[in-house]
Amino acid sequence: MSKRNFNVVNKPLRKIDAMSLALGKPSYVGDFKPADALIIKMLTSPHAHARITSIDISGAETMPGVHAVLYYGNVPRIAHTTAGQGYPEPSPYDTFMFDSKMRFVGDRVAAVAAETTKIAEAALKAIKVEYEVLQPVLRIQDAMKDGAPVIHDEPEARAVIPVPYEPKKNMAAKVDMEIGDLEKGLAEADETIDFQYYNHYAQHCPIEPHVSMAWVDREDRIIITTSTQVPFHCRRIVAQTLDIPVRQIRVIKPRIGGGFGAKQEIVLEDVVAMMALRTKRPVYWEYTRAEEFISSRTRHPMLMRLRLGAKKDGTITAMGLDCTSNTGWNGSQGLTVVCNSGSKMLPLYRCDNIHFLGMAVYTNLPAGGAYRGYGATQSAFAFESAMDELADKIGMDPLQFRAMNHIKSGDTSPVFRALGEGREGVDQAITSCELARCIKAGAKEIGWKKRKPHTSKKGRYRRGIGMACLMQGSAIPEIDMGAATLKMNEDGSFNLLMGATDLGTGSDTVLAQITAEQLGTTLDKIIVYSSDTDMTPFDVGAYASSTTYLSGQAVQNVALKVSKQILKVGADMLDCKASELKIKDSKVVRKQGDGEVTFSEIALYSMYSANQFQIGDISSKIVHHSPPPFAAHFVEVEVDTYTGHVRVVKYVAAADCGTPIHPRLAEGQVEGAVMNGICYALTEEYLFNDKGRMLNANFGDYKLYTLSDLPEMKTILVPSYEKTGPYGAKSVAEIGINGPLPAIANAIHNACGVRLRTGPFTAEKVWRALQAGGEIPFEEGH
Amino acid sequence: MNYIDFKSPTQLDEARTLLKELGESAMPVAGSTLHVFLRDESPKVAVDIARLGLSGIRLVDGIFHIGATTTVTALHEHDQPGWVLDRVASEFVTQPIRNMATIGGSSVRVFPWSDLPVALLALNAAMVITGDEERTLDAETFFASQPFHHFALGDLLTSVRVPALTAGQGFAYLKDRRTSTDFSRCTVAAWLSLEDGKIAGVRVAVGAAVPMPCRMPDVEQALMGARPGPKKFEEAVQAGLDTARWKGLHGISDEYARHLASILIVDVLNRAHQEAKGE
Ligand SMILES: Cc1cc2nc3c(=O)[nH]c(=O)nc-3n(C[C@H](O)[C@H](O)[C@H](O)COP(=O)(O)OP(=O)(O)OC[C@H]3O[C@@H](n4cnc5c(N)ncnc54)[C@H](O)[C@@H]3O)c2cc1C
């Protein structure tokens, strides 16, 4: 429950950038492209696994209009990770700006910077390359076989934190954890299940693809303007890759046209920085949609085995989850994604015997990366499908089964400590959990009571209802840090300078709301600037559902410090003690009696009149908890049993995100995530040929839902009050994407008895399962 | 596409003369949406045929005369007894593309996803080509291969003629796609006429799941003179399905494409039958 009446927080105010975006004012990287920018284009590998035996760039280099050609022979060879994560990164150093070994169709061969796109493309054609083609590895199971071709055989490949890393076995990451005794738990169970599940490839599909530009200023510093979620990590990793000091680089992040995790990677910036240095001209590189699909990042496909045991009374006695992800050609975020598959789902249900094995393996396919849901999407599919299957076996209603087992306020889980992000986690008790109310509200809205078993359904079109329970986190405890600077201006307005990055989520508005609430002023008085590594303080960036919870605390802290300074100056002006004053409506007023000064008068006084100083401060925040948001999702589907086509009739998402700082934006996050999840469940898939080339890298063939596909959708925010969060807030951005895959799988089963354990649930797959009496043999997909 | 010039004639003769003079370097352009899919980089002069007065829909003696540059939106918005192409137009991808694409452009160059050719086959449309002389091809001849093969230099499709639906007749159209903006994976259309409760005429056409849109002669044959009904339709479809070569698109297997067609054809026949019965 909300604990306070707020003035600015918890209100659906107009987004601070709404008008400028609606009017199409220059906002995005592409809007700032200098007229004289050179265009970068990349020649990529046609082979999934190969070695360059010879390369001749002379034809391109001498072409009129071409200013530079980069390839492995003329750039530094520095092993690094492209993952925009905290330092030292939990992802292995297995990537080079350019290499002579090709590890996927789409790998970098050589980059050209030229006066026009046409010249750049012609120059790519003039580069002569010969390859020794190697056997590609295109499936997880093949990568793990003895004697499988080694994808990272270079000596430099290494892990930089103490974690298992065996590139000779194509193993990019491994984590193993046991609490209690899984085998004992399984033996104690009245019923057990043991199934395999597979999550398929998907891309984030931001409307704005990856895009970066760079130029060198008169001090020889490289100014990179880029669409990134992680400007500070970007600066650090580009400096490392180019072997230049951090101080020589400035990274500016303008507005971002969507990221969803894809832009938590250094995908273009190393090359634009290097090209700017080489050419001394502004350079610009924007991915095509095909490049975005192939050479950017994806959701890690994951092969999972889940063993569960329960007693007839519904007590869960054992949970064993094995997850092996396909991290593709590099190990970016491989360890942490798979850790999250365990840490974000295993604590959801109480159990004494838990085993988790997580691995990430290299293949010669596109690389996985951070993607909304971050490993939890994968394991939620397995877990929440299995919960239905186990409930069925013990003869219990799946809703009741979940309701009696899920974690509640005051509970803790040993998993929190055992599994962190690439290292041990942090003990925590749940201080806010309204999952029970989410389940209740969602069940009512979908009409759970009218749900009937599939065996009672007849006819061509059959409807079914399914559900899933979910949890995520809010920032990475003891690792993530955010900071903010706040300073006051003469008119009583404030500059809020943050490293936190709004990637289209509205976090600039949310953080300005928290600041205004704490200062006792209005939203229009907060001027937000984010992010610029020269101007704004450090923030890890937008990932791990951290911005509202973590950066929100940083802005709240700095606003608190500044409001104390304001009271002090007010006391000076009103000739009383600060303790006799309070802030109200952008004024400092006496608690008792007459006397008030406006924020503007205070600013003018402190700047020009007496005891002059700049009212302002900086504050950093590192969090010690990662309070999970919770959600219960419900869906009704209709299956055409003749064709196998699945139609979502209605989707209900009930979410506990603590206090929604901006309720409408929070709802938008849930709805966007759910839509994202629905098309992941039903239509999105990567099609590859047997040589590892993606066949559908465009929006015509790779199908996303648009608004015209929107089913009836109901979002129910069930507020709790998270006392460690700013004004009771937790996160909301990621959790919503985890529900559709399992909820729809369960609804399909409830409709027609078909149980699908590999996504996406295409009509053909459902039809084949119907033909086969409900199941098709399990197969690792793509 | 690499356009080097743009010509905008206002008379049909003027356009044809231009096209003849410019030869291979010219290209008639109606809605111009095809260019999204063309990879042709050779220099071309665009000859805009949208201003020749070739658009509009008129009913003449029970036959709709549809000007070749009539947009799909206009097909969608037209409302007159016996008019059925609005049902097809409403399924034609998105509104912005409907606003531009024309019935002519959608007929002259056929893609697997093309909606109108399938419907025009089922409706037994007549395709009017204006060359040095005007000639009319029936839809089956016109769509037997890529229709632009029927065109000599300077020839234009000027009109499409579609019989209005009358009492005792029914028409239905369906396509299978993953999302509302998706390309079709199987498109089907059926026209059916009843006399004394029996099928006196029937045309079934399929697209997308086959290399070129085509009629299903064996299915039609099996239905002629028969008493219509779901069972009969199923039998006829099963008997006649193998005259077509089924091809799975967008990740579906050939086998599933065939299966999908078998279901959708029965569905359109049922719908057309309902309409023919006046239901
Ligand atoms: C993203 C997208 C999705 C689409 N999806 C679908 C879909 O689902 N279903 C569907 O049916 N269509 C779809 N289309 C439209 C289809 O692919 C064609 O682009 C369209 O039908 C062409 O019509 P147009 O009037 O734009 O023709 P244009 O592009 O102007 O011309 C097409 C061709 O026909 C020639 N031509 C045009 N008119 C004449 C004429 N009168 N006489 C002689 N030659 C002529 C031109 O020279 C050219 O070669 C889609 C288009 C796009 C861009």
PDB file of C-alpha atoms in Angstrom, chain B residues 45-254:
ATOM      1  CA  VAL B  45      13.204   7.148 -65.934  1.00  0.00           C
ATOM      2  CA  ALA B  46       9.999   6.952 -63.929  1.00  0.00           C
ATOM      3  CA  VAL B  47       6.896   7.568 -66.032  1.00  0.00           C
ATOM      4  CA  ASP B  48       4.074   8.404 -63.677  1.00  0.00           C
ATOM      5  CA  ILE B  49       0.828   6.885 -64.935  1.00  0.00           C
ATOM      6  CA  ALA B  50      -1.278   7.982 -61.974  1.00  0.00           C
ATOM      7  CA  ARG B  51      -2.465  11.171 -63.674  1.00  0.00           C
ATOM      8  CA  LEU B  52      -3.838   9.662 -66.892  1.00  0.00           C
ATOM      9  CA  GLY B  53      -7.419   9.556 -65.694  1.00  0.00           C
ATOM     10  CA  LEU B  54      -7.267   5.785 -65.360  1.00  0.00           C
ATOM     11  CA  SER B  55      -8.688   5.576 -61.875  1.00  0.00           C
ATOM     12  CA  GLY B  56     -12.259   5.043 -60.774  1.00  0.00           C
ATOM     13  CA  ILE B  57     -14.903   2.338 -60.517  1.00  0.00           C
ATOM     14  CA  ARG B  58     -17.985   2.189 -62.767  1.00  0.00           C
ATOM     15  CA  LEU B  59     -20.703  -0.407 -63.059  1.00  0.00           C
ATOM     16  CA  VAL B  60     -21.530  -1.092 -66.712  1.00  0.00           C
ATOM     17  CA  ASP B  61     -24.048  -3.831 -67.525  1.00  0.00           C
ATOM     18  CA  GLY B  62     -23.362  -5.795 -64.396  1.00  0.00           C
ATOM     19  CA  ILE B  63     -19.614  -5.491 -64.732  1.00  0.00           C
ATOM     20  CA  PHE B  64     -17.401  -3.276 -62.642  1.00  0.00           C
ATOM     21  CA  HIS B  65     -14.877  -1.407 -64.754  1.00  0.00           C
ATOM     22  CA  ILE B  66     -11.984  -0.566 -62.502  1.00  0.00           C
ATOM     23  CA  GLY B  67      -9.375   1.854 -63.792  1.00  0.00           C
ATOM     24  CA  ALA B  68      -5.868   0.444 -63.488  1.00  0.00           C
ATOM     25  CA  THR B  69      -4.603   3.245 -61.256  1.00  0.00           C
ATOM     26  CA  THR B  70      -7.450   2.938 -58.762  1.00  0.00           C
ATOM     27  CA  THR B  71      -5.858   2.662 -55.357  1.00  0.00           C
ATOM     28  CA  VAL B  72      -6.475  -0.202 -52.982  1.00  0.00           C
ATOM     29  CA  THR B  73      -7.965   2.319 -50.560  1.00  0.00           C
ATOM     30  CA  ALA B  74     -10.518   3.240 -53.216  1.00  0.00           C
ATOM     31  CA  LEU B  75     -11.323  -0.465 -53.672  1.00  0.00           C
ATOM     32  CA  HIS B  76     -11.758  -0.670 -49.921  1.00  0.00           C
ATOM     33  CA  GLU B  77     -14.015   2.342 -49.673  1.00  0.00           C
ATOM     34  CA  HIS B  78     -16.220   1.560 -52.682  1.00  0.00           C
ATOM     35  CA  ASP B  79     -19.696   0.496 -51.661  1.00  0.00           C
ATOM     36  CA  GLN B  80     -22.219  -0.770 -54.228  1.00  0.00           C
ATOM     37  CA  PRO B  81     -24.357  -3.882 -54.508  1.00  0.00           C
ATOM     38  CA  GLY B  82     -22.369  -6.734 -56.025  1.00  0.00           C
ATOM     39  CA  TRP B  83     -18.998  -5.183 -55.112  1.00  0.00           C
ATOM     40  CA  VAL B  84     -16.711  -7.595 -53.269  1.00  0.00           C
ATOM     41  CA  LEU B  85     -13.180  -6.308 -53.726  1.00  0.00           C
ATOM     42  CA  ASP B  86     -13.518  -4.259 -50.533  1.00  0.00           C
ATOM     43  CA  ARG B  87     -13.191  -7.582 -48.681  1.00  0.00           C
ATOM     44  CA  VAL B  88      -9.847  -8.183 -50.340  1.00  0.00           C
ATOM     45  CA  ALA B  89      -8.654  -4.607 -49.984  1.00  0.00           C
ATOM     46  CA  SER B  90      -9.273  -4.654 -46.245  1.00  0.00           C
ATOM     47  CA  GLU B  91      -6.769  -7.500 -45.930  1.00  0.00           C
ATOM     48  CA  PHE B  92      -4.168  -5.740 -48.044  1.00  0.00           C
ATOM     49  CA  VAL B  93      -1.351  -4.988 -45.568  1.00  0.00           C
ATOM     50  CA  THR B  94      -1.430  -1.510 -43.971  1.00  0.00           C
ATOM     51  CA  GLN B  95      -3.337   1.701 -44.666  1.00  0.00           C
ATOM     52  CA  PRO B  96      -0.330   3.703 -45.907  1.00  0.00           C
ATOM     53  CA  ILE B  97       0.407   1.045 -48.524  1.00  0.00           C
ATOM     54  CA  ARG B  98      -3.274   0.740 -49.447  1.00  0.00           C
ATOM     55  CA  ASN B  99      -3.281   4.494 -50.064  1.00  0.00           C
ATOM     56  CA  MET B 100      -0.524   4.168 -52.655  1.00  0.00           C
ATOM     57  CA  ALA B 101      -0.755   0.741 -54.265  1.00  0.00           C
ATOM     58  CA  THR B 102      -3.042   0.373 -57.266  1.00  0.00           C
ATOM     59  CA  ILE B 103      -4.990  -2.517 -58.721  1.00  0.00           C
ATOM     60  CA  GLY B 104      -2.871  -2.285 -61.864  1.00  0.00           C
ATOM     61  CA  GLY B 105       0.473  -2.296 -60.109  1.00  0.00           C
ATOM     62  CA  SER B 106      -0.722  -5.169 -57.943  1.00  0.00           C
ATOM     63  CA  SER B 107      -1.665  -7.201 -60.987  1.00  0.00           C
ATOM     64  CA  VAL B 108       1.174  -6.591 -63.419  1.00  0.00           C
ATOM     65  CA  ARG B 109       3.860  -7.773 -61.035  1.00  0.00           C
ATOM     66  CA  VAL B 110       2.826 -10.720 -58.868  1.00  0.00           C
ATOM     67  CA  PHE B 111       4.475 -11.518 -55.551  1.00  0.00           C
ATOM     68  CA  PRO B 112       3.790 -14.530 -53.363  1.00  0.00           C
ATOM     69  CA  TRP B 113       1.904 -12.223 -51.027  1.00  0.00           C
ATOM     70  CA  SER B 114      -0.196 -10.529 -53.721  1.00  0.00           C
ATOM     71  CA  ASP B 115      -3.834 -10.428 -52.664  1.00  0.00           C
ATOM     72  CA  LEU B 116      -5.624  -9.149 -55.711  1.00  0.00           C
ATOM     73  CA  PRO B 117      -4.536 -11.727 -58.320  1.00  0.00           C
ATOM     74  CA  VAL B 118      -6.013 -14.559 -56.218  1.00  0.00           C
ATOM     75  CA  ALA B 119      -9.317 -12.740 -55.923  1.00  0.00           C
ATOM     76  CA  LEU B 120      -9.327 -11.733 -59.606  1.00  0.00           C
ATOM     77  CA  LEU B 121      -8.810 -15.378 -60.608  1.00  0.00           C
ATOM     78  CA  ALA B 122     -11.752 -16.497 -58.514  1.00  0.00           C
ATOM     79  CA  LEU B 123     -13.872 -13.660 -59.865  1.00  0.00           C
ATOM     80  CA  ASN B 124     -12.927 -14.433 -63.484  1.00  0.00           C
ATOM     81  CA  ALA B 125     -11.811 -10.873 -64.059  1.00  0.00           C
ATOM     82  CA  ALA B 126     -10.960  -9.518 -67.488  1.00  0.00           C
ATOM     83  CA  MET B 127      -7.706  -7.609 -67.827  1.00  0.00           C
ATOM     84  CA  VAL B 128      -7.676  -4.861 -70.444  1.00  0.00           C
ATOM     85  CA  ILE B 129      -4.309  -3.989 -71.960  1.00  0.00           C
ATOM     86  CA  THR B 130      -3.962  -0.912 -74.111  1.00  0.00           C
ATOM     87  CA  GLY B 131      -1.257  -1.250 -76.708  1.00  0.00           C
ATOM     88  CA  ASP B 132      -1.325  -0.215 -80.287  1.00  0.00           C
ATOM     89  CA  GLU B 133      -4.583  -2.073 -80.082  1.00  0.00           C
ATOM     90  CA  GLU B 134      -6.652  -2.795 -77.034  1.00  0.00           C
ATOM     91  CA  ARG B 135      -6.864  -6.442 -75.996  1.00  0.00           C
ATOM     92  CA  THR B 136      -8.498  -8.261 -73.138  1.00  0.00           C
ATOM     93  CA  LEU B 137      -7.124 -11.324 -71.397  1.00  0.00           C
ATOM     94  CA  ASP B 138      -9.033 -13.435 -68.936  1.00  0.00           C
ATOM     95  CA  ALA B 139      -7.472 -13.599 -65.500  1.00  0.00           C
ATOM     96  CA  GLU B 140      -6.348 -17.200 -65.897  1.00  0.00           C
ATOM     97  CA  THR B 141      -4.358 -16.394 -69.032  1.00  0.00           C
ATOM     98  CA  PHE B 142      -3.109 -13.134 -67.569  1.00  0.00           C
ATOM     99  CA  PHE B 143      -1.766 -14.743 -64.383  1.00  0.00           C
ATOM    100  CA  ALA B 144      -0.448 -17.946 -65.987  1.00  0.00           C
ATOM    101  CA  SER B 145       3.054 -16.510 -65.620  1.00  0.00           C
ATOM    102  CA  GLN B 146       4.406 -13.134 -64.492  1.00  0.00           C
ATOM    103  CA  PRO B 147       1.893 -10.863 -66.283  1.00  0.00           C
ATOM    104  CA  PHE B 148       4.426  -8.267 -67.421  1.00  0.00           C
ATOM    105  CA  HIS B 149       5.420 -10.842 -70.051  1.00  0.00           C
ATOM    106  CA  HIS B 150       2.167  -9.996 -71.839  1.00  0.00           C
ATOM    107  CA  PHE B 151       3.271  -6.400 -72.294  1.00  0.00           C
ATOM    108  CA  ALA B 152       5.084  -4.935 -75.281  1.00  0.00           C
ATOM    109  CA  LEU B 153       6.963  -1.665 -74.995  1.00  0.00           C
ATOM    110  CA  GLY B 154       4.440   1.108 -74.273  1.00  0.00           C
ATOM    111  CA  ASP B 155       1.637  -1.280 -73.332  1.00  0.00           C
ATOM    112  CA  LEU B 156      -0.306  -0.485 -70.222  1.00  0.00           C
ATOM    113  CA  LEU B 157      -2.931  -2.260 -68.230  1.00  0.00           C
ATOM    114  CA  THR B 158      -5.759   0.219 -68.352  1.00  0.00           C
ATOM    115  CA  SER B 159      -8.731  -1.511 -66.804  1.00  0.00           C
ATOM    116  CA  VAL B 160      -9.745  -4.522 -64.796  1.00  0.00           C
ATOM    117  CA  ARG B 161     -13.307  -5.801 -65.215  1.00  0.00           C
ATOM    118  CA  VAL B 162     -14.992  -7.764 -62.517  1.00  0.00           C
ATOM    119  CA  PRO B 163     -18.537  -9.135 -62.745  1.00  0.00           C
ATOM    120  CA  ALA B 164     -20.775  -7.874 -59.963  1.00  0.00           C
ATOM    121  CA  LEU B 165     -22.025 -10.538 -57.635  1.00  0.00           C
ATOM    122  CA  THR B 166     -25.702 -11.329 -58.185  1.00  0.00           C
ATOM    123  CA  ALA B 167     -28.328 -13.238 -56.247  1.00  0.00           C
ATOM    124  CA  GLY B 168     -27.408 -16.894 -55.834  1.00  0.00           C
ATOM    125  CA  GLN B 169     -23.704 -16.131 -55.955  1.00  0.00           C
ATOM    126  CA  GLY B 170     -21.178 -15.916 -53.158  1.00  0.00           C
ATOM    127  CA  PHE B 171     -17.572 -14.865 -52.836  1.00  0.00           C
ATOM    128  CA  ALA B 172     -15.110 -15.224 -49.987  1.00  0.00           C
ATOM    129  CA  TYR B 173     -11.476 -14.444 -49.463  1.00  0.00           C
ATOM    130  CA  LEU B 174      -9.036 -15.508 -46.717  1.00  0.00           C
ATOM    131  CA  LYS B 175      -5.359 -15.420 -46.006  1.00  0.00           C
ATOM    132  CA  ASP B 176      -3.111 -16.822 -43.330  1.00  0.00           C
ATOM    133  CA  ARG B 177      -0.499 -14.597 -41.740  1.00  0.00           C
ATOM    134  CA  ARG B 178       1.291 -14.289 -38.448  1.00  0.00           C
ATOM    135  CA  THR B 179       0.448 -10.652 -37.756  1.00  0.00           C
ATOM    136  CA  SER B 180      -1.844  -8.054 -39.271  1.00  0.00           C
ATOM    137  CA  THR B 181       1.011  -6.612 -41.336  1.00  0.00           C
ATOM    138  CA  ASP B 182       2.517  -9.915 -42.383  1.00  0.00           C
ATOM    139  CA  PHE B 183       2.956 -11.293 -45.852  1.00  0.00           C
ATOM    140  CA  SER B 184       0.494 -14.058 -46.578  1.00  0.00           C
ATOM    141  CA  ARG B 185       1.574 -17.677 -46.252  1.00  0.00           C
ATOM    142  CA  CYS B 186      -1.533 -18.961 -47.934  1.00  0.00           C
ATOM    143  CA  THR B 187      -4.195 -16.952 -49.751  1.00  0.00           C
ATOM    144  CA  VAL B 188      -7.465 -18.411 -51.002  1.00  0.00           C
ATOM    145  CA  ALA B 189     -10.547 -17.096 -52.746  1.00  0.00           C
ATOM    146  CA  ALA B 190     -13.726 -18.788 -53.896  1.00  0.00           C
ATOM    147  CA  TRP B 191     -16.653 -17.768 -56.057  1.00  0.00           C
ATOM    148  CA  LEU B 192     -19.669 -19.965 -56.172  1.00  0.00           C
ATOM    149  CA  SER B 193     -23.081 -19.815 -57.824  1.00  0.00           C
ATOM    150  CA  LEU B 194     -26.103 -21.908 -56.924  1.00  0.00           C
ATOM    151  CA  GLU B 195     -29.000 -23.112 -59.019  1.00  0.00           C
ATOM    152  CA  ASP B 196     -31.714 -25.271 -57.515  1.00  0.00           C
ATOM    153  CA  GLY B 197     -29.537 -25.828 -54.486  1.00  0.00           C
ATOM    154  CA  LYS B 198     -26.702 -27.231 -56.585  1.00  0.00           C
ATOM    155  CA  ILE B 199     -23.423 -25.732 -57.606  1.00  0.00           C
ATOM    156  CA  ALA B 200     -23.845 -24.267 -61.055  1.00  0.00           C
ATOM    157  CA  GLY B 201     -20.491 -22.517 -61.166  1.00  0.00           C
ATOM    158  CA  VAL B 202     -17.445 -22.451 -58.941  1.00  0.00           C
ATOM    159  CA  ARG B 203     -13.965 -20.982 -59.062  1.00  0.00           C
ATOM    160  CA  VAL B 204     -11.339 -21.605 -56.436  1.00  0.00           C
ATOM    161  CA  ALA B 205      -7.989 -19.829 -56.487  1.00  0.00           C
ATOM    162  CA  VAL B 206      -4.932 -20.022 -54.249  1.00  0.00           C
ATOM    163  CA  GLY B 207      -1.811 -17.936 -53.793  1.00  0.00           C
ATOM    164  CA  ALA B 208       1.257 -17.551 -51.618  1.00  0.00           C
ATOM    165  CA  ALA B 209       1.652 -21.264 -50.889  1.00  0.00           C
ATOM    166  CA  VAL B 210       2.106 -21.929 -54.605  1.00  0.00           C
ATOM    167  CA  PRO B 211       4.683 -20.525 -57.058  1.00  0.00           C
ATOM    168  CA  MET B 212       2.082 -18.416 -58.919  1.00  0.00           C
ATOM    169  CA  PRO B 213      -1.552 -17.777 -58.025  1.00  0.00           C
ATOM    170  CA  CYS B 214      -3.668 -20.395 -59.732  1.00  0.00           C
ATOM    171  CA  ARG B 215      -7.097 -21.939 -59.939  1.00  0.00           C
ATOM    172  CA  MET B 216      -7.780 -25.396 -58.474  1.00  0.00           C
ATOM    173  CA  PRO B 217      -9.421 -27.153 -61.455  1.00  0.00           C
ATOM    174  CA  ASP B 218      -9.834 -30.556 -59.829  1.00  0.00           C
ATOM    175  CA  VAL B 219     -11.496 -29.055 -56.793  1.00  0.00           C
ATOM    176  CA  GLU B 220     -13.817 -27.063 -59.038  1.00  0.00           C
ATOM    177  CA  GLN B 221     -14.524 -30.136 -61.134  1.00  0.00           C
ATOM    178  CA  ALA B 222     -15.426 -32.197 -58.100  1.00  0.00           C
ATOM    179  CA  LEU B 223     -17.899 -29.551 -57.004  1.00  0.00           C
ATOM    180  CA  MET B 224     -19.700 -28.779 -60.246  1.00  0.00           C
ATOM    181  CA  GLY B 225     -23.272 -29.933 -60.076  1.00  0.00           C
ATOM    182  CA  ALA B 226     -22.879 -31.177 -56.526  1.00  0.00           C
ATOM    183  CA  ARG B 227     -24.966 -30.223 -53.532  1.00  0.00           C
ATOM    184  CA  PRO B 228     -22.781 -27.885 -51.529  1.00  0.00           C
ATOM    185  CA  GLY B 229     -21.980 -28.428 -47.893  1.00  0.00           C
ATOM    186  CA  PRO B 230     -18.971 -28.706 -45.578  1.00  0.00           C
ATOM    187  CA  LYS B 231     -18.555 -32.423 -46.180  1.00  0.00           C
ATOM    188  CA  LYS B 232     -18.679 -32.074 -49.940  1.00  0.00           C
ATOM    189  CA  PHE B 233     -16.202 -29.229 -49.799  1.00  0.00           C
ATOM    190  CA  GLU B 234     -13.791 -31.308 -47.738  1.00  0.00           C
ATOM    191  CA  GLU B 235     -14.047 -34.231 -50.127  1.00  0.00           C
ATOM    192  CA  ALA B 236     -13.511 -32.018 -53.146  1.00  0.00           C
ATOM    193  CA  VAL B 237     -10.507 -30.333 -51.584  1.00  0.00           C
ATOM    194  CA  GLN B 238      -8.901 -33.607 -50.638  1.00  0.00           C
ATOM    195  CA  ALA B 239      -9.503 -34.926 -54.150  1.00  0.00           C
ATOM    196  CA  GLY B 240      -8.124 -31.863 -55.879  1.00  0.00           C
ATOM    197  CA  LEU B 241      -5.343 -30.584 -53.693  1.00  0.00           C
ATOM    198  CA  ASP B 242      -2.482 -32.243 -55.498  1.00  0.00           C
ATOM    199  CA  THR B 243      -2.899 -30.344 -58.742  1.00  0.00           C
ATOM    200  CA  ALA B 244      -0.928 -27.520 -57.095  1.00  0.00           C
ATOM    201  CA  ARG B 245       2.734 -27.549 -56.063  1.00  0.00           C
ATOM    202  CA  TRP B 246       2.704 -26.451 -52.407  1.00  0.00           C
ATOM    203  CA  LYS B 247       5.500 -24.342 -51.063  1.00  0.00           C
ATOM    204  CA  GLY B 248       6.023 -23.285 -47.467  1.00  0.00           C
ATOM    205  CA  LEU B 249       7.002 -19.659 -46.919  1.00  0.00           C
ATOM    206  CA  HIS B 250       8.352 -17.840 -43.883  1.00  0.00           C
ATOM    207  CA  GLY B 251       9.511 -20.871 -41.949  1.00  0.00           C
ATOM    208  CA  ILE B 252       6.620 -23.234 -42.619  1.00  0.00           C
ATOM    209  CA  SER B 253       7.071 -26.612 -44.271  1.00  0.00           C
ATOM    210  CA  ASP B 254       5.621 -27.541 -47.663  1.00  0.00           C
TER     211      ASP B 254
END
